[in-house]
Amino acid sequence: MISDKDCSGRKAQKRLRLVFRATYFVVSLSKKAARHSASAFCPILQRAQSYVAIDIHPANHHNLDFEPFLDVDRNVLADLVKDKNFDDLNKYGGIKKLAEILETDEKNGISGGDYSIKKRVDEFGSNTYKRAPVRSFVSFLWEAMKDSTIILLLLCATLMIGFGIKQHGLKEGWYEGGSIIVAVVLVLAVSAISNFKQSRQFLQLFGESSNIEVEVVRDGRRQATSIFDVVVGDIVCLKTGDHIPADGLFLNGHSMKVDESSMTGESDQVEINETQNPFLLSGTKVMDGYGHMLVTSVGMKTTWGQMMSTITRDTNEQTPLQARLNKLTSYIGKVGLFVACLVLVVLTIRYFTGHTFDKSGKKEFIKGHTNTNHIMNSIIGIITAAVTIVVVAIPEGLPLAVTLTLAYSMKRMMADHALVRKLSACETMGSATVICTDKTGTLTLNQMQVTEFWLGKESLKEKRSIEISSDVMELLKQGVGLNTTGEVHISPSCDFPEISGTPTESALLSWAVFDMQLNIQQLKHAYEILYVEPFNSEKKRSGVLVRNNDSRIIHVHWKGAAEMILAMCSNYYVRNGMPIGIDGQEKRQLEMIIQDMACRSLRCIAFACKRLTEESQLGYEHLPDTGLTLLGFVGLKDPCRPEVKDAVESCRKAGVTIKMITGDNIFTARSIALDCGILKPNEDINDAIVEGATFRNYSPEERMAKIDGILVMARSTPFDKLLMVQSLKQKGQVVAVTGDGTNDAPALKEADIGLSMGIQGTEVAKESSDIVILDDNFNSVVTVLKWGRCVYNNIQKFIQFQLTVNIAALVINFVAAISSGEVPLTAVQLLWVNLIMDTLGALALATEQPTDDVMDKKPVGRTQPLITKIMWKNLNAQALYQVTVLLVLQFRGSSIFNVNKNVKDTLIFNSFVLCQVFNEFNARKLERKNIFEGILKNKLFISIVGTTVVLQVIMVEFLQRFANTERLNWGQWLACIGIAALSWPIGWLVKYIPPNSE
């Protein structure tokens, strides 16, 4: 029970805290009014005419037992945005008043450093959600145990133990059945551990894809942070294509539209503004416009967080290759089952007809004399042998090999700047025949820099001291500083301003700040932005309507692709501030300036403006875009990446066509394509370059006839890119396409492999893609192509290796059973072979890294068989050799080596296992004769082969009872090694035989 005294004490304590908070708030306001320049974190004492203002160090809050956010009801705050509740918002006094209550400055964001962030996490929670429980190791073990053949084996082993103990006693009777159980448990454990580890790895990699980087304003600085580090009170910067990281309220911005379909199911875009709908929901996407939001709830307090906590990510996504392998596994399994049934029938008949003998040479079954226990034990042994044949025959390692190689390649691709979002993309990329790539940032360095400026027809590149009319200069500053999504932050502690935004916006702002001495703060205080038309990749321009706060003069400013802005202009300014009319000749001369810059690989951007006389005539739905006056052209240089030319050439050699799709004009596109090697100077390039408008106006027949020859598409829109992808797929091509914008999403989804850009790409583009190129580099796209081919190649290697084992094991056991009534390889031995080829073999062959020779082959077609003629040739030769040698040992081994039956069976088992070890080396290279090339680079392969050999020695020499083997002498070991080693020269000779001669 709580006493009245305690209650009154707590109420008094709370009142004291409220008094302290109110005092602190008043004092803070007084201090802000009094000071002009002071450090935000230094204790100071300032005296004014009628008061003393004391600045209290924020870090001392906890020392004074200060509790912030007392006026905030956490539940009401969380429900405010979810329910879109204006009443609760008004109770707080509106958005700006709520920001004050959350101790957030609407311009400078949160202050107070790490302490403030930690306090907000403690009060409101972190921007994370509870993960749905992941599968445990036991669940993988249980799944493996549910296999019908495993259950049958365990049942048979249990019965064998029971009958063995009854027949031979506890000391001797459990060995045979117990050995099978140990072998089965070992196989199950290795399989479950492998699948468990791959599942954890997939979850870790998928977690990387959800770690989105967002921009927030803290301590007056715009900075990038993880979505998981966003806290209540943060000011988040949003732009087209961004994923909204938490629930919040719209503070300021322009023309913002949001796609809320992920939350509401409604496909229509919702307009966001400060008065009618300021509510922004976590998990939704910004489809147009830009702005700032105040975060009001995070993590599990949001509907998105609650929803995501109930979703379990499926790590068992089946890729097309896995589906094909499952069919192959099913087919081979049926063959194995048929052989096992034949062995079962033959061995049973031979047993009951007295044609089987025990170790002493006596008949195992004599009618009327053999007791029931012995009969049951023998029958169970026959069933066990048959079931084990099924276990070995079913290539369960094939799906495991795919999982292993995908997990391994995903991890290595992450290190090579590629994040895989969809597993099937790894293997599909290996079949790509066409890559449609963007230019900016992918083929180029994305390091924009203004290299020249034209005022009308006069270049000011070398004439920086030339006087430009102050009116024209002011209009230029407006056009750059107000019509932008970039920001300039000036810190007292830094000599140079910090400029953020896209590379193009940053380059233009840097030019204006450093070359034109633009003071961005003064400019923004002097003008009010009335309306914004954000940049659109279809129109390739952006516009802004501004009003001077003193003179009330209104201007509309446009910025964008030079030839498109020029088409909107009727006049152009010269340096004395006089406008000159643009007639036909003037226009041609200005177009030649644009063309000349484009031919020198410069991105040409134009600025234009128009003064509007009467505000009453304005309709803010569309800004005026005719009768403008040209302010000037800016040329931006973005050089090609130095490694691109070699990467493009390697793609050509690999039979992959590179097509460049860009929004730049045709002259810039041609120049960059020549620099990158996409176009060759000595080739006829007239038909290889087309503009987007021309391409979309082709008839379907004309488009299909010309599309293979088109290598560059200039002035393209996202629709043109989508049309290109669709047309190429109709031609039977496997298409990979890169994209970074929100409007690229349809093309990314339509392509066989969608590649989004990690730096410049919007979250909408990333979510629509299969792979994210983290460094926006075309060289990384080529690396993904190599890995895709490597994945396919590794799977083929393992198929060849495993089918060789399957065929050899089935034929040996079947022929031996038919002819002699016994199987030379016991259940434990076959399970050991199964472990070697399924798990260890998959690990060894599925983790080969891509080599340059994978780019010497043509792409693998969609319908090309998994098992090629070359693979059939290799595996048939090895299987035939193994079957021949081991059957000779089966029927003549005792006389050849002058040994008893047990030693002969051990020689067969040992030779068979060592043949698989040596054949693993053959499987490394399907076509090349040098099977040891690059082997030292794959330490995992060497360690697995070494481990297999060591375990085999232990099986033969030290686990005789368990493995039913006999110890071998040095001569017998050398004989086994010699038999196995012959597979190398056989594999080498077979590769000289042309595949068509089979």
mmCIF file of N, CA and C in Angstrom, residues 124-187:
data_model
loop_
_atom_site.group_PDB
_atom_site.id
_atom_site.type_symbol
_atom_site.label_atom_id
_atom_site.label_comp_id
_atom_site.label_asym_id
_atom_site.label_seq_id
_atom_site.Cartn_x
_atom_site.Cartn_y
_atom_site.Cartn_z
ATOM 1 N N PHE A 124 10.655 7.620 -25.242
ATOM 2 C CA PHE A 124 9.684 7.278 -26.287
ATOM 3 C C PHE A 124 9.983 5.958 -27.010
ATOM 4 N N GLY A 125 11.140 5.370 -26.722
ATOM 5 C CA GLY A 125 11.500 4.127 -27.396
ATOM 6 C C GLY A 125 12.368 4.370 -28.630
ATOM 7 N N SER A 126 12.939 3.304 -29.144
ATOM 8 C CA SER A 126 13.791 3.383 -30.335
ATOM 9 C C SER A 126 12.979 3.055 -31.581
ATOM 10 N N ASN A 127 13.529 3.396 -32.725
ATOM 11 C CA ASN A 127 12.811 3.165 -33.984
ATOM 12 C C ASN A 127 13.107 1.754 -34.511
ATOM 13 N N THR A 128 12.865 0.779 -33.662
ATOM 14 C CA THR A 128 13.011 -0.631 -34.025
ATOM 15 C C THR A 128 11.739 -1.358 -33.620
ATOM 16 N N TYR A 129 11.548 -2.518 -34.169
ATOM 17 C CA TYR A 129 10.370 -3.304 -33.810
ATOM 18 C C TYR A 129 10.799 -4.718 -33.456
ATOM 19 N N LYS A 130 9.958 -5.347 -32.662
ATOM 20 C CA LYS A 130 10.258 -6.717 -32.245
ATOM 21 C C LYS A 130 10.210 -7.635 -33.459
ATOM 22 N N ARG A 131 11.245 -8.404 -33.608
ATOM 23 C CA ARG A 131 11.290 -9.344 -34.722
ATOM 24 C C ARG A 131 10.432 -10.566 -34.408
ATOM 25 N N ALA A 132 9.772 -11.067 -35.435
ATOM 26 C CA ALA A 132 9.066 -12.334 -35.274
ATOM 27 C C ALA A 132 10.102 -13.405 -34.966
ATOM 28 N N PRO A 133 9.751 -14.385 -34.117
ATOM 29 C CA PRO A 133 10.746 -15.404 -33.741
ATOM 30 C C PRO A 133 11.301 -16.128 -34.964
ATOM 31 N N VAL A 134 12.628 -16.273 -34.979
ATOM 32 C CA VAL A 134 13.272 -16.963 -36.105
ATOM 33 C C VAL A 134 13.356 -18.448 -35.799
ATOM 34 N N ARG A 135 13.550 -19.224 -36.846
ATOM 35 C CA ARG A 135 13.604 -20.673 -36.697
ATOM 36 C C ARG A 135 14.841 -21.071 -35.885
ATOM 37 N N SER A 136 14.630 -21.991 -34.956
ATOM 38 C CA SER A 136 15.727 -22.473 -34.123
ATOM 39 C C SER A 136 16.434 -23.641 -34.800
ATOM 40 N N PHE A 137 17.595 -24.009 -34.241
ATOM 41 C CA PHE A 137 18.334 -25.148 -34.768
ATOM 42 C C PHE A 137 17.508 -26.424 -34.668
ATOM 43 N N VAL A 138 16.753 -26.546 -33.575
ATOM 44 C CA VAL A 138 15.942 -27.753 -33.369
ATOM 45 C C VAL A 138 14.917 -27.903 -34.494
ATOM 46 N N SER A 139 14.357 -26.780 -34.962
ATOM 47 C CA SER A 139 13.353 -26.863 -36.033
ATOM 48 C C SER A 139 13.973 -27.385 -37.329
ATOM 49 N N PHE A 140 15.218 -26.981 -37.606
ATOM 50 C CA PHE A 140 15.907 -27.504 -38.797
ATOM 51 C C PHE A 140 16.211 -28.992 -38.631
ATOM 52 N N LEU A 141 16.587 -29.384 -37.413
ATOM 53 C CA LEU A 141 16.871 -30.796 -37.150
ATOM 54 C C LEU A 141 15.598 -31.620 -37.287
ATOM 55 N N TRP A 142 14.501 -31.081 -36.773
ATOM 56 C CA TRP A 142 13.220 -31.788 -36.849
ATOM 57 C C TRP A 142 12.752 -31.906 -38.304
ATOM 58 N N GLU A 143 12.966 -30.858 -39.082
ATOM 59 C CA GLU A 143 12.589 -30.891 -40.496
ATOM 60 C C GLU A 143 13.375 -31.966 -41.242
ATOM 61 N N ALA A 144 14.676 -32.067 -40.935
ATOM 62 C CA ALA A 144 15.504 -33.088 -41.582
ATOM 63 C C ALA A 144 15.059 -34.490 -41.176
ATOM 64 N N MET A 145 14.605 -34.634 -39.938
ATOM 65 C CA MET A 145 14.187 -35.959 -39.432
ATOM 66 C C MET A 145 12.861 -36.406 -40.033
ATOM 67 N N LYS A 146 12.092 -35.479 -40.577
ATOM 68 C CA LYS A 146 10.783 -35.846 -41.129
ATOM 69 C C LYS A 146 10.881 -36.525 -42.487
ATOM 70 N N ASP A 147 12.097 -36.599 -43.041
ATOM 71 C CA ASP A 147 12.288 -37.288 -44.311
ATOM 72 C C ASP A 147 11.919 -38.758 -44.155
ATOM 73 N N SER A 148 11.079 -39.265 -45.058
ATOM 74 C CA SER A 148 10.546 -40.634 -44.913
ATOM 75 C C SER A 148 11.647 -41.689 -44.938
ATOM 76 N N THR A 149 12.674 -41.489 -45.773
ATOM 77 C CA THR A 149 13.751 -42.487 -45.844
ATOM 78 C C THR A 149 14.565 -42.503 -44.550
ATOM 79 N N ILE A 150 14.757 -41.339 -43.948
ATOM 80 C CA ILE A 150 15.480 -41.266 -42.677
ATOM 81 C C ILE A 150 14.691 -41.974 -41.579
ATOM 82 N N ILE A 151 13.377 -41.737 -41.558
ATOM 83 C CA ILE A 151 12.520 -42.388 -40.559
ATOM 84 C C ILE A 151 12.586 -43.900 -40.718
ATOM 85 N N LEU A 152 12.522 -44.379 -41.967
ATOM 86 C CA LEU A 152 12.578 -45.818 -42.236
ATOM 87 C C LEU A 152 13.923 -46.411 -41.809
ATOM 88 N N LEU A 153 14.991 -45.661 -42.076
ATOM 89 C CA LEU A 153 16.322 -46.122 -41.657
ATOM 90 C C LEU A 153 16.414 -46.242 -40.134
ATOM 91 N N LEU A 154 15.918 -45.215 -39.426
ATOM 92 C CA LEU A 154 15.958 -45.242 -37.966
ATOM 93 C C LEU A 154 15.107 -46.381 -37.416
ATOM 94 N N LEU A 155 13.966 -46.654 -38.046
ATOM 95 C CA LEU A 155 13.097 -47.748 -37.619
ATOM 96 C C LEU A 155 13.804 -49.091 -37.799
ATOM 97 N N CYS A 156 14.401 -49.246 -38.987
ATOM 98 C CA CYS A 156 15.134 -50.494 -39.254
ATOM 99 C C CYS A 156 16.293 -50.663 -38.276
ATOM 100 N N ALA A 157 17.021 -49.585 -38.015
ATOM 101 C CA ALA A 157 18.168 -49.655 -37.099
ATOM 102 C C ALA A 157 17.706 -50.038 -35.694
ATOM 103 N N THR A 158 16.560 -49.474 -35.275
ATOM 104 C CA THR A 158 16.026 -49.789 -33.945
ATOM 105 C C THR A 158 15.654 -51.263 -33.853
ATOM 106 N N LEU A 159 14.987 -51.779 -34.893
ATOM 107 C CA LEU A 159 14.632 -53.208 -34.908
ATOM 108 C C LEU A 159 15.878 -54.082 -34.926
ATOM 109 N N MET A 160 16.900 -53.653 -35.678
ATOM 110 C CA MET A 160 18.152 -54.416 -35.726
ATOM 111 C C MET A 160 18.809 -54.475 -34.352
ATOM 112 N N ILE A 161 18.732 -53.381 -33.606
ATOM 113 C CA ILE A 161 19.291 -53.369 -32.251
ATOM 114 C C ILE A 161 18.533 -54.373 -31.374
ATOM 115 N N GLY A 162 17.187 -54.322 -31.478
ATOM 116 C CA GLY A 162 16.363 -55.223 -30.663
ATOM 117 C C GLY A 162 16.655 -56.687 -30.957
ATOM 118 N N PHE A 163 16.621 -57.048 -32.258
ATOM 119 C CA PHE A 163 16.868 -58.447 -32.619
ATOM 120 C C PHE A 163 18.328 -58.835 -32.360
ATOM 121 N N GLY A 164 19.254 -57.893 -32.575
ATOM 122 C CA GLY A 164 20.676 -58.183 -32.349
ATOM 123 C C GLY A 164 20.960 -58.474 -30.892
ATOM 124 N N ILE A 165 20.377 -57.663 -29.990
ATOM 125 C CA ILE A 165 20.579 -57.876 -28.554
ATOM 126 C C ILE A 165 19.978 -59.214 -28.133
ATOM 127 N N LYS A 166 18.794 -59.531 -28.709
ATOM 128 C CA LYS A 166 18.132 -60.788 -28.357
ATOM 129 C C LYS A 166 18.949 -61.993 -28.829
ATOM 130 N N GLN A 167 19.614 -61.803 -29.976
ATOM 131 C CA GLN A 167 20.349 -62.913 -30.581
ATOM 132 C C GLN A 167 21.778 -63.022 -30.031
ATOM 133 N N HIS A 168 22.448 -61.874 -29.868
ATOM 134 C CA HIS A 168 23.857 -61.903 -29.499
ATOM 135 C C HIS A 168 24.137 -61.309 -28.122
ATOM 136 N N GLY A 169 23.113 -60.799 -27.443
ATOM 137 C CA GLY A 169 23.342 -60.191 -26.143
ATOM 138 C C GLY A 169 23.614 -58.700 -26.274
ATOM 139 N N LEU A 170 23.511 -58.003 -25.138
ATOM 140 C CA LEU A 170 23.651 -56.545 -25.139
ATOM 141 C C LEU A 170 25.035 -56.103 -25.581
ATOM 142 N N LYS A 171 26.077 -56.835 -25.165
ATOM 143 C CA LYS A 171 27.443 -56.421 -25.437
ATOM 144 C C LYS A 171 27.768 -56.398 -26.927
ATOM 145 N N GLU A 172 27.254 -57.368 -27.691
ATOM 146 C CA GLU A 172 27.592 -57.488 -29.116
ATOM 147 C C GLU A 172 26.425 -57.108 -30.027
ATOM 148 N N GLY A 173 25.212 -57.226 -29.530
ATOM 149 C CA GLY A 173 24.051 -57.153 -30.411
ATOM 150 C C GLY A 173 23.662 -55.761 -30.895
ATOM 151 N N TRP A 174 24.130 -54.709 -30.226
ATOM 152 C CA TRP A 174 23.680 -53.358 -30.595
ATOM 153 C C TRP A 174 24.534 -52.700 -31.659
ATOM 154 N N TYR A 175 25.689 -53.300 -31.990
ATOM 155 C CA TYR A 175 26.658 -52.620 -32.838
ATOM 156 C C TYR A 175 26.120 -52.246 -34.208
ATOM 157 N N GLU A 176 25.522 -53.227 -34.910
ATOM 158 C CA GLU A 176 25.133 -52.967 -36.297
ATOM 159 C C GLU A 176 24.052 -51.892 -36.391
ATOM 160 N N GLY A 177 22.980 -52.073 -35.602
ATOM 161 C CA GLY A 177 21.911 -51.079 -35.613
ATOM 162 C C GLY A 177 22.365 -49.750 -35.029
ATOM 163 N N GLY A 178 23.180 -49.819 -33.956
ATOM 164 C CA GLY A 178 23.682 -48.599 -33.330
ATOM 165 C C GLY A 178 24.573 -47.793 -34.260
ATOM 166 N N SER A 179 25.377 -48.482 -35.072
ATOM 167 C CA SER A 179 26.247 -47.790 -36.028
ATOM 168 C C SER A 179 25.418 -47.012 -37.045
ATOM 169 N N ILE A 180 24.322 -47.617 -37.500
ATOM 170 C CA ILE A 180 23.445 -46.938 -38.476
ATOM 171 C C ILE A 180 22.823 -45.700 -37.836
ATOM 172 N N ILE A 181 22.364 -45.825 -36.581
ATOM 173 C CA ILE A 181 21.754 -44.675 -35.904
ATOM 174 C C ILE A 181 22.770 -43.548 -35.748
ATOM 175 N N VAL A 182 24.001 -43.880 -35.348
ATOM 176 C CA VAL A 182 25.042 -42.862 -35.207
ATOM 177 C C VAL A 182 25.306 -42.181 -36.544
ATOM 178 N N ALA A 183 25.379 -42.983 -37.620
ATOM 179 C CA ALA A 183 25.628 -42.421 -38.954
ATOM 180 C C ALA A 183 24.480 -41.507 -39.383
ATOM 181 N N VAL A 184 23.239 -41.949 -39.117
ATOM 182 C CA VAL A 184 22.065 -41.139 -39.490
ATOM 183 C C VAL A 184 22.062 -39.824 -38.707
ATOM 184 N N VAL A 185 22.332 -39.896 -37.397
ATOM 185 C CA VAL A 185 22.363 -38.691 -36.563
ATOM 186 C C VAL A 185 23.448 -37.734 -37.053
ATOM 187 N N LEU A 186 24.590 -38.282 -37.450
ATOM 188 C CA LEU A 186 25.675 -37.449 -37.961
ATOM 189 C C LEU A 186 25.244 -36.718 -39.243
ATOM 190 N N VAL A 187 24.611 -37.465 -40.152
ATOM 191 C CA VAL A 187 24.124 -36.852 -41.394
ATOM 192 C C VAL A 187 23.089 -35.774 -41.094
#
